[in-house]
Amino acid sequence: MTISRVRQLGLLAAALGAVACSSSPPPETAPAPGEQAAMLEVPASVHGAAQAVELTGTEMGTMWTFENPPLDYWEETYGFRPDSDWLDHVRLASVRFGRGCSSSFVSANGLVITNNHCARGCIDAVSTDADDYLTDGFYAASPGDELTCPGLFLDQLIEIEDITDRVRETARPGMSDADVDRDRTAREQELDAACEAASGLECQVVSLFHGGQYMLYKFRRYSNVKLVFTPELQTAFFGGDPDNFTYPRYDLDITFVRAYEDDGITPASTPHYFEWDAEGAVEGELVFVTGNPGSTSRQITVSQYLYEMEVRHPVRLDFFDQRLEVMHAVQRADPERGRAMQNTVFGYENAQKLYRGELKGLRDTLLMARKVRWEKEFRAAVEADPVLASAYGDVWSRIAELQERKARLYASTLLFNPSSFRGSAHLRQAADLVSFVKQVALPEEEREDAYRGARLARLDETLRAPGPFELDMSVGMLAGRLALALEWLPSDAALAQVVRPGESPLQAAERLIESSAVSDAGFCDVFMGYTPDDLRAVDDPLIRLALDMQAEMDEVMALWDATMASESVQNERLAAALFAVYGTDLPPDATFTLRITDGVVQRYAYNGTYAPAQTTLYGLYARAAEFGNEQPWQLAPAFDRSRDKVDMSVPMNFVSTNDITGGNSGSPVIDREARWVGIAFDGNIEAFPNKFLFASENGRTVSVHSAGITEALRSVYGADELLEELLKAAE
C-alpha cells in the first residue's frame, strides 16, 4: 500500500478525530493544551455542594477481606452473622482464575465455573482448524473428552498471615523515599520467596489500605485444568459491544472447566464447593459475591482524584479514541483485515467505554462533592488528635504537590515511549534499531533481558528482515501520536517539534515515513553494525526522532520513578492515618485478591422507568426479533432450534447492589446458605464511577442466573451429564 492509498482511506480524520472531537466536554478546571501542570483545584460549585451533601457510610465500598469480615455490619443491616466455618467454606470454594478473573468450585470433583470471556484464552487454544470452539461452543460429556487448557491455573486461598511489622521494619530514619520504596519491595520479595520455599504453596505479599497492612496470602495452585463446557460466543456475548456494560442483558456468559490433580488424570478432590441452587435468587434477597476485584481508587485524596479527572483519564481516553479511529477506518476500507483485528478492536472499545464512563463520573459534581466531604471529615478527625496531627497532618499537602508533578509528566511517559499502546510500526522499528545498537554495546550482564542469549538472536533476525508493515495503520498511528503531542506535550518536545509550521499531523507522518529507510532490510542490516557513537550521524528522520524520544523518555522516567516512590511513601502515611481513625471498619481498595461483598437483588431507576431485577429467556428471543435477528443480536442456532422446548419464563440475568469491579468476572453469587445462585459477568454503566467512590443507588452487578443456566443446559444443549453432576452435588 502506498501513501496515496492511505490518503484515499481518509485517515486524516481518523487520526485526528478523537482529539478534535472529544467524547465529552472539558471539565470546569481543564488545563490548556500543553499546560496540564495548572493547579489541580476543586471547582467552587463543588465546595458549595459538599456543604449540603450527606454521606452514606459506604463510600469506601463493601469489598471486605476474609481476615476482617464486617460481622456487626452484616448483622445490623441484614440480620445475618455467619460463623467462622461458613467463612472458611466460602473462602475455600472461591477460586482465582488465571491472572485476571474469578471462579468457584461447584462439585466435589473439581468442577469450576467462570465466565466465557475469562476462559477465551483456553477455548481458543484448544480449538483447531476443524473445530472452532469459541464460535461453536464445546461440551465434554465424559472426563475423557475434556480438553487441557495450556498454561491455565486456578489459585485457592489456603492461609492468610499478617506480616505488616516485618515489611515496615525496613524503613529507617534518614532514608530517602526511593530507598524506602526499594528496600520495602526487596523485603516483600524475600518474604514471598521464603514462604514458597517453606510451604510449597504459591505465595503473594498483599499491600492493603495502600500500605496500612501487609498480608501474606498462601494459595494452592491447580495447574492442570481442562475445558468441560462453553456455549457459542454469540450466546455468551449476545448483544456484543453495543450491549456491553448495559442492562437489561441476556447473556449466557459461562464456561465450565475442571481442576485435576498433579497427575493430570485424576479430577481434583474439592470438598469445599458451592451447592447449586437451580431456582436461584429472587428480588429483595441478600446475596454475596466472592471474587478478586482488580483495582479501585476510593481511598485516594481529593488531589489524586483531581489528577485522575484532569490528566490521566483524559489522556488515556484520547489514546484509545485515536487508535480506534484509525482501526475503524482500516476495517471499513478492508473488511477482511478488519475481522482479523476485531479482538484487538474489542479490547480498545471496552477500555474506551470504561474510561469514558469513569471520566463522566469523575466530572459529576455530586460525586466530587461527596469525595470532598468525606476527606474533610477524615482530616478533621486527624487534626482533632494532637498526636495524629503531628504525625500525619501534612500528608494531604505533600500528596497534592506530587500530583502537580505527575500532571506535568504523565502525558510524556506515554507519548515519549514509541511502543506504548499500539503504535506506528515504522516508529517502533526505528526505536528498536536504536535500542539494539545501544544494548549490544554493553556487556551482556548489563543488558536488558530482551538483548541476551536466544532472545537477542531472535530480535536480531526480526530487525534485519522488517515488515511487511501495514502502511495505512502505521501512518495513521503516527499521525495520531503527533496530534496527541500537539494537544498534551510542551511545545519544545521532539514529537511536537517534528510537525512543521502549516503542516498537519497526517502530513508530518507521511513525510517522516516516506523519507525513512527503516523498513528497508539493507538499511537495517548496515545500521545494526553501528556503534552508539555512530547514531547521531545517521540521516534518517525516524531514527533521529527515536533518538530524541528516548533521550526525553530517560529524563522523564527518572523524574516519574522518583515521584512515584515518594507517592508510595506518602500513601502509606495516609493509610496509617486512615487506620488510626477507622481501623478495619472500612474495606481496603481492591488489589486482585479475594474479597466478599454483600448486596441485595434489586431493580433500579432507569430511562424514566425501572430496570427489572431480572430478565428472562422471553427477553432474549424478543430482543433478537426486535433487531431482525441481525448481529450482534442474532440468536445462536442452538437457541433458535430449541425455542419450542425452552421455558421462556425462566430468569436469565439479574442485578444486585454488590460491589464489584474488573477482576470480579466469574465471581460466584451465593445466598446466605452459601448456595450458588449466579455468576457475575459485568457491571452496568451507572457503576463506572464506583471505582472512585461507591454508590449503590443505580450502580449494579450484572449476573447470569442459575435458573437460566440450568434451563439452557437441559433444554438447549442437552448437557445432561454436566447438569446431573451439578444437581447431585446439591443434594
XYZ file of C-alpha atoms in Angstrom, residues 104-677:
574
model
C -15.692 -21.164 42.031
C -15.884 -24.885 42.702
C -19.387 -26.301 42.118
C -18.794 -30.007 42.760
C -16.556 -32.214 44.872
C -14.785 -33.416 41.730
C -13.002 -30.198 40.781
C -15.757 -28.748 38.586
C -15.309 -24.984 38.265
C -17.486 -22.304 36.678
C -16.284 -18.948 35.368
C -17.239 -16.560 32.559
C -16.831 -17.395 28.899
C -14.925 -14.146 28.415
C -12.474 -15.224 31.128
C -11.880 -18.641 29.535
C -11.494 -17.488 25.919
C -7.733 -17.976 26.008
C -8.260 -21.641 26.886
C -11.130 -22.086 24.408
C -9.106 -20.583 21.590
C -6.028 -22.644 22.500
C -7.867 -25.991 22.317
C -9.670 -25.104 19.093
C -8.408 -26.425 15.763
C -8.837 -25.522 12.123
C -11.677 -28.030 12.008
C -13.269 -27.167 15.367
C -13.727 -23.527 16.355
C -14.993 -23.965 19.917
C -15.027 -20.234 20.559
C -17.583 -19.704 17.807
C -19.446 -23.013 18.006
C -19.206 -23.972 21.671
C -17.935 -27.182 23.289
C -19.232 -29.918 25.571
C -17.357 -32.906 27.008
C -19.992 -35.431 28.074
C -17.342 -37.552 29.806
C -13.996 -36.771 31.500
C -12.142 -38.447 28.644
C -13.472 -35.816 26.251
C -12.291 -32.844 28.321
C -9.528 -30.776 26.722
C -6.439 -29.486 28.575
C -6.161 -25.703 28.816
C -2.468 -24.894 28.239
C -0.992 -22.511 30.786
C -4.206 -22.033 32.759
C -4.073 -22.265 36.565
C -6.507 -21.848 39.448
C -5.497 -20.452 42.860
C -7.334 -21.390 46.057
C -6.579 -19.184 49.089
C -5.489 -21.568 51.856
C -3.978 -19.342 54.546
C -3.516 -15.659 55.448
C -0.694 -14.266 57.624
C -0.237 -10.690 58.857
C 3.322 -9.561 58.061
C 2.872 -5.797 58.471
C 5.613 -5.354 61.065
C 8.097 -7.468 59.094
C 7.647 -5.312 55.996
C 7.646 -1.945 57.760
C 10.821 -2.578 59.753
C 12.842 -1.952 56.586
C 12.139 1.802 56.851
C 14.708 3.609 58.988
C 15.191 7.277 59.904
C 17.102 9.286 57.328
C 16.261 7.060 54.364
C 15.087 8.710 51.144
C 11.683 7.868 49.705
C 13.340 5.956 46.877
C 15.418 3.912 49.368
C 12.352 3.141 51.500
C 10.418 2.022 48.442
C 13.323 -0.087 47.145
C 14.002 -1.813 50.479
C 10.318 -2.473 51.109
C 9.981 -4.095 47.690
C 13.056 -6.223 48.376
C 11.612 -7.361 51.725
C 8.322 -8.305 50.078
C 10.171 -10.412 47.506
C 12.246 -12.017 50.260
C 9.162 -12.952 52.319
C 7.382 -14.243 49.226
C 10.293 -16.496 48.244
C 10.780 -17.780 51.804
C 7.088 -18.630 52.070
C 7.083 -20.607 48.825
C 10.250 -22.483 49.790
C 8.888 -23.419 53.230
C 5.290 -24.248 52.290
C 5.355 -25.469 48.701
C 2.414 -23.136 48.066
C 2.103 -20.130 45.798
C 2.625 -17.046 47.982
C 1.837 -13.381 47.462
C 2.609 -10.371 49.631
C -0.515 -8.195 49.531
C -0.498 -4.500 50.395
C -3.858 -3.431 51.824
C -5.005 0.109 52.601
C -2.144 1.355 50.389
C 0.430 0.070 52.839
C -1.627 0.256 56.021
C -1.449 -3.527 56.256
C 0.707 -6.193 54.626
C -0.644 -9.727 54.431
C 0.950 -12.922 53.141
C -1.598 -14.881 51.104
C -0.853 -18.569 50.515
C -2.530 -20.396 47.634
C -2.902 -23.951 46.476
C -2.399 -23.822 42.729
C -4.172 -26.208 40.357
C -2.050 -26.224 37.188
C -3.901 -28.993 35.336
C -7.197 -27.588 34.111
C -9.458 -28.956 31.374
C -12.357 -27.484 29.418
C -15.744 -29.100 30.101
C -18.411 -26.851 28.569
C -18.764 -23.473 26.907
C -21.631 -22.023 24.862
C -21.270 -20.360 21.486
C -19.695 -16.908 21.573
C -22.906 -15.449 20.155
C -24.815 -16.717 23.204
C -22.115 -15.804 25.725
C -21.767 -12.290 24.333
C -25.258 -11.687 22.979
C -25.638 -8.007 22.108
C -21.910 -7.545 21.543
C -20.241 -4.224 22.212
C -23.474 -2.147 21.983
C -24.917 -4.033 24.977
C -21.627 -4.283 26.866
C -21.793 -2.543 30.292
C -25.561 -2.123 29.931
C -28.683 -3.679 31.390
C -31.186 -5.302 30.745
C -28.958 -8.085 29.391
C -29.463 -11.591 28.003
C -26.013 -13.221 28.088
C -25.081 -16.788 28.956
C -21.533 -15.754 29.850
C -20.395 -19.032 31.405
C -17.761 -21.732 30.961
C -17.122 -24.879 32.999
C -13.623 -26.274 33.490
C -12.300 -28.991 35.780
C -9.281 -28.928 38.071
C -7.123 -32.044 38.112
C -4.534 -33.376 40.496
C -0.871 -33.065 39.589
C -1.002 -36.256 37.509
C -3.429 -34.575 35.090
C -5.565 -37.726 35.149
C -7.416 -37.673 38.456
C -10.069 -34.974 38.970
C -9.176 -32.810 41.963
C -10.879 -33.603 45.236
C -12.602 -30.372 46.257
C -14.773 -30.907 49.342
C -15.368 -27.170 49.666
C -17.700 -26.222 46.821
C -20.914 -24.234 46.402
C -24.069 -26.304 46.159
C -26.036 -25.481 43.021
C -29.417 -23.781 43.597
C -31.396 -24.424 40.411
C -34.081 -21.907 41.405
C -31.704 -19.007 42.005
C -32.207 -15.707 43.798
C -35.323 -13.514 43.854
C -35.752 -9.760 44.153
C -35.050 -8.451 47.637
C -32.856 -11.391 48.615
C -29.484 -10.961 50.336
C -26.629 -12.250 48.191
C -22.861 -12.254 48.466
C -20.244 -12.083 45.714
C -16.835 -13.606 46.372
C -14.041 -12.895 43.940
C -10.901 -10.958 43.138
C -11.659 -7.313 42.286
C -8.720 -5.841 40.401
C -8.354 -2.195 41.379
C -10.281 0.662 42.942
C -9.188 4.153 43.959
C -11.589 5.097 46.727
C -9.003 5.909 49.368
C -7.128 8.411 47.223
C -7.088 12.051 48.283
C -9.037 14.830 46.594
C -5.857 15.985 44.829
C -5.300 12.478 43.463
C -8.934 12.439 42.348
C -8.395 15.742 40.503
C -5.282 14.348 38.818
C -7.330 11.430 37.517
C -10.081 13.769 36.331
C -7.958 16.414 34.649
C -4.965 14.492 33.366
C -4.735 10.714 33.487
C -8.233 9.799 32.343
C -8.450 12.418 29.561
C -5.003 11.472 28.205
C -5.722 7.755 28.192
C -9.158 8.281 26.677
C -7.598 10.360 23.902
C -5.164 7.497 23.277
C -7.994 4.959 22.987
C -10.129 7.268 20.852
C -7.281 7.967 18.422
C -6.323 4.331 17.981
C -9.903 3.221 17.477
C -10.469 5.910 14.862
C -7.536 4.540 12.871
C -8.513 0.880 13.284
C -12.155 1.556 12.417
C -11.014 3.348 9.246
C -8.915 0.321 8.251
C -11.826 -2.030 8.994
C -14.140 -0.026 6.770
C -11.604 0.004 3.928
C -10.601 -3.661 4.236
C -13.245 -5.867 5.955
C -11.045 -8.967 5.791
C -8.235 -7.293 7.729
C -10.899 -5.789 9.956
C -12.122 -9.212 11.019
C -8.581 -10.280 11.873
C -8.144 -7.305 14.200
C -11.607 -7.489 15.768
C -10.433 -8.900 19.117
C -7.924 -6.050 19.427
C -10.606 -3.547 18.461
C -12.978 -5.003 21.030
C -10.338 -4.640 23.746
C -9.875 -0.966 22.925
C -13.632 -0.397 22.665
C -14.060 -1.997 26.071
C -11.374 0.268 27.566
C -12.785 3.311 25.772
C -16.282 2.739 27.144
C -14.882 2.131 30.629
C -12.706 5.258 30.702
C -15.454 7.381 29.205
C -17.876 6.234 31.907
C -15.333 6.747 34.675
C -14.443 10.208 33.414
C -18.111 11.163 33.300
C -18.387 10.072 36.922
C -15.244 11.937 37.936
C -16.722 15.124 36.493
C -20.027 14.646 38.294
C -20.486 17.471 40.799
C -22.292 15.303 43.363
C -19.681 12.543 43.295
C -16.847 15.034 43.705
C -18.767 16.789 46.467
C -19.109 13.519 48.359
C -15.375 12.918 47.955
C -14.559 16.416 49.247
C -16.944 15.975 52.184
C -15.535 12.549 53.071
C -11.965 13.836 53.062
C -12.952 16.893 55.100
C -14.379 14.687 57.853
C -11.367 12.371 57.762
C -8.916 15.280 58.010
C -10.939 16.830 60.835
C -10.637 13.586 62.809
C -6.852 13.579 62.299
C -6.452 17.255 63.201
C -8.572 16.849 66.349
C -5.953 14.474 67.788
C -2.630 16.259 68.523
C -0.629 13.047 68.122
C -2.197 12.204 64.772
C -1.996 15.802 63.594
C 1.714 15.911 64.350
C 2.367 12.599 62.600
C 0.120 12.933 59.551
C -1.252 16.450 59.292
C 0.911 17.381 56.304
C 0.228 14.232 54.243
C -2.512 15.839 52.124
C -0.361 18.789 51.089
C 2.583 16.522 50.293
C 0.410 14.302 48.108
C -1.040 17.388 46.396
C 2.467 18.565 45.470
C 3.188 15.163 43.949
C 0.015 15.312 41.857
C 1.159 18.597 40.335
C 4.436 16.931 39.402
C 2.630 13.903 37.947
C 0.367 16.217 35.938
C 3.433 17.702 34.257
C 4.939 14.295 33.475
C 2.160 11.840 32.744
C 1.465 12.501 29.056
C 5.196 12.437 28.362
C 5.583 8.978 29.947
C 3.154 7.649 27.346
C 3.931 9.712 24.277
C 7.735 9.583 24.524
C 7.569 5.768 24.572
C 7.490 4.530 20.937
C 5.969 1.198 21.998
C 3.211 2.431 24.304
C -0.196 1.075 23.386
C -0.429 0.100 19.695
C 1.937 2.426 17.906
C 3.324 3.045 14.437
C 5.255 0.049 13.101
C 7.802 2.321 11.435
C 8.448 4.305 14.609
C 8.705 1.094 16.657
C 11.227 -0.299 14.163
C 13.319 2.863 14.420
C 13.228 2.748 18.224
C 14.082 -0.964 18.289
C 17.037 -0.415 15.968
C 18.394 2.367 18.183
C 17.909 0.278 21.340
C 19.617 -2.710 19.707
C 22.751 -0.721 18.896
C 22.899 0.751 22.413
C 22.269 -2.548 24.193
C 24.687 -4.780 22.283
C 27.448 -2.291 23.033
C 27.080 -3.189 26.717
C 28.479 -6.269 28.456
C 25.779 -8.967 28.318
C 25.218 -8.969 32.085
C 24.310 -5.263 31.922
C 21.808 -5.604 29.096
C 18.051 -5.808 29.409
C 16.624 -9.347 29.216
C 15.416 -8.931 25.623
C 19.013 -8.425 24.494
C 20.529 -11.598 25.922
C 21.060 -15.117 24.616
C 18.360 -16.664 22.438
C 16.141 -13.601 22.723
C 18.857 -11.434 21.232
C 19.266 -13.853 18.326
C 15.537 -13.790 17.584
C 15.451 -9.995 17.823
C 18.469 -9.713 15.527
C 16.710 -11.837 12.908
C 13.477 -9.875 13.189
C 15.109 -6.452 12.879
C 17.167 -7.459 9.840
C 14.017 -8.561 7.983
C 11.463 -5.875 8.837
C 7.814 -5.914 7.846
C 5.841 -6.192 5.844
C 4.404 -3.152 7.595
C 0.756 -2.186 7.251
C 1.419 1.269 5.892
C -2.074 2.658 6.426
C -2.055 1.587 10.081
C 1.485 2.815 10.653
C 0.841 6.243 9.116
C -2.447 6.628 10.965
C -0.954 5.683 14.327
C 1.999 8.041 13.903
C -0.325 10.870 12.830
C -2.445 10.255 15.878
C 0.554 10.303 18.198
C 1.698 13.601 16.687
C -1.797 15.057 17.144
C -1.772 13.987 20.793
C 1.686 15.528 21.201
C 0.379 18.882 19.986
C -2.530 18.525 22.408
C -0.709 17.379 25.540
C 3.063 17.957 25.357
C 5.150 21.103 25.847
C 5.860 22.854 22.571
C 9.593 22.044 22.742
C 9.057 18.257 22.920
C 10.553 16.330 19.982
C 7.175 14.927 18.947
C 5.660 18.396 18.835
C 8.672 19.948 17.111
C 8.657 17.410 14.282
C 5.381 18.822 12.932
C 6.413 21.761 10.742
C 4.545 25.095 10.686
C 1.461 24.832 8.474
C 1.751 21.045 8.366
C -0.970 18.713 9.690
C -0.052 15.695 11.835
C -1.020 13.376 8.980
C 1.171 15.268 6.530
C 4.053 15.108 9.001
C 3.555 11.356 9.466
C 3.514 10.791 5.702
C 6.679 12.847 5.266
C 8.553 11.049 8.035
C 7.651 7.569 6.826
C 8.178 8.327 3.125
C 11.665 9.702 3.777
C 12.742 6.978 6.229
C 14.539 3.769 5.317
C 13.739 1.789 8.495
C 11.525 -0.643 6.532
C 14.402 -1.492 4.158
C 16.264 -4.689 5.070
C 19.539 -3.435 3.584
C 19.464 -0.251 5.659
C 18.673 -2.230 8.829
C 21.489 -4.712 8.173
C 24.034 -1.908 7.881
C 22.572 0.070 10.786
C 22.864 -2.853 13.191
C 26.621 -2.813 12.716
C 26.920 0.746 14.041
C 28.184 1.780 17.461
C 26.301 4.181 19.754
C 28.694 6.958 18.692
C 27.576 6.499 15.074
C 23.872 7.033 15.751
C 23.709 10.820 15.618
C 25.324 10.843 12.193
C 22.540 8.744 10.670
C 20.478 10.949 8.354
C 17.095 9.294 8.762
C 14.156 11.276 10.201
C 12.611 8.402 12.161
C 15.959 7.356 13.609
C 16.575 10.956 14.739
C 13.062 11.139 16.196
C 13.548 7.843 18.051
C 16.852 9.099 19.495
C 15.238 12.330 20.693
C 12.239 10.486 22.148
C 14.426 8.024 24.018
C 16.563 10.821 25.465
C 13.439 12.637 26.638
C 11.982 9.368 27.916
C 15.063 8.627 30.043
C 14.859 12.065 31.646
C 11.103 11.919 32.213
C 11.125 8.389 33.637
C 13.827 9.263 36.159
C 11.584 12.051 37.455
C 8.480 9.882 37.235
C 10.008 6.978 39.156
C 11.199 9.320 41.917
C 7.738 10.882 42.093
C 6.003 7.522 42.307
C 8.384 6.355 45.039
C 7.559 9.475 47.047
C 3.844 8.974 46.470
C 4.108 5.381 47.680
C 5.652 6.575 50.934
C 3.010 9.279 51.384
C 0.219 6.835 50.565
C 1.479 4.616 53.349
C 1.373 7.569 55.758
C -2.157 8.327 54.599
C -3.073 4.684 55.196
C -1.631 4.826 58.691
C -3.798 7.858 59.425
C -6.820 6.059 57.995
C -6.092 3.064 60.201
C -5.686 5.254 63.259
C -9.117 6.818 62.709
C -11.180 3.934 61.295
C -9.236 0.739 61.919
C -10.625 -2.130 59.809
C -14.177 -0.745 59.840
C -13.559 0.252 56.213
C -12.656 -2.207 53.450
C -9.354 -1.633 51.626
C -9.141 -0.734 47.946
C -9.199 -3.693 45.569
C -5.889 -5.500 44.916
C -6.950 -8.553 42.823
C -7.167 -10.599 45.999
C -10.136 -12.443 47.444
C -12.983 -10.304 48.810
C -16.585 -10.814 49.847
C -19.195 -8.159 49.154
C -22.790 -8.022 50.362
C -25.807 -6.792 48.419
C -29.438 -7.272 47.523
C -31.106 -8.347 44.278
C -32.814 -5.094 43.353
C -34.272 -3.158 40.408
C -33.178 0.435 39.794
C -34.399 3.659 38.225
C -33.657 3.605 34.521
C -34.589 5.701 31.494
C -37.620 7.253 33.209
C -38.859 3.884 34.493
C -37.201 0.886 36.182
C -34.774 -1.752 35.022
C -36.137 -5.098 36.248
C -34.326 -7.065 38.917
C -34.126 -9.965 36.482
C -34.552 -10.612 32.774
C -35.979 -13.812 31.290
C -35.454 -16.012 28.267
C -38.520 -14.305 26.792
C -36.383 -11.179 26.570
C -33.567 -12.972 24.729
C -35.905 -14.112 21.978
C -37.711 -10.760 21.903
C -34.507 -8.726 21.570
C -33.359 -10.902 18.677
C -36.739 -10.454 16.961
C -36.824 -6.701 17.565
C -33.494 -6.290 15.747
C -34.472 -8.564 12.882
C -32.123 -11.289 14.158
C -29.151 -9.280 12.898
C -25.732 -9.176 14.552
C -24.923 -8.706 17.343
C -28.469 -9.674 18.432
C -28.727 -12.828 16.381
C -29.911 -15.977 18.134
C -27.319 -18.726 18.215
C -28.505 -21.784 16.253
C -28.875 -23.899 19.397
C -31.329 -21.411 20.929
C -33.129 -20.960 17.621
C -33.671 -24.717 17.274
C -34.818 -25.042 20.895
C -37.395 -22.260 21.062
C -40.267 -24.754 21.367
C -38.584 -26.642 24.224
C -37.318 -23.733 26.322
C -39.276 -22.409 29.292
C -39.022 -18.744 28.396
C -40.275 -17.562 31.783
C -37.023 -18.706 33.420
C -34.748 -15.869 34.645
C -31.631 -15.305 32.549
C -29.702 -12.335 34.006
C -30.216 -10.321 37.194
C -28.814 -7.312 39.011
C -27.793 -6.733 42.609
C -26.228 -3.975 44.706
C -22.985 -5.903 45.298
C -19.716 -4.003 44.926
C -17.560 -5.349 42.061
C -15.006 -4.180 39.520
C -12.676 -5.671 36.898
C -11.290 -8.996 38.152
C -14.671 -9.976 39.606
C -15.662 -11.505 36.268
C -16.604 -15.106 37.002
C -17.297 -14.438 40.686
C -19.920 -16.675 42.277
C -23.099 -15.100 43.621
C -24.266 -17.028 46.692
C -27.106 -16.784 49.198
C -26.902 -16.822 52.999
C -26.831 -20.636 52.919
C -23.748 -20.448 50.658
C -25.720 -21.893 47.739
C -24.673 -20.917 44.205
C -27.359 -18.692 42.643
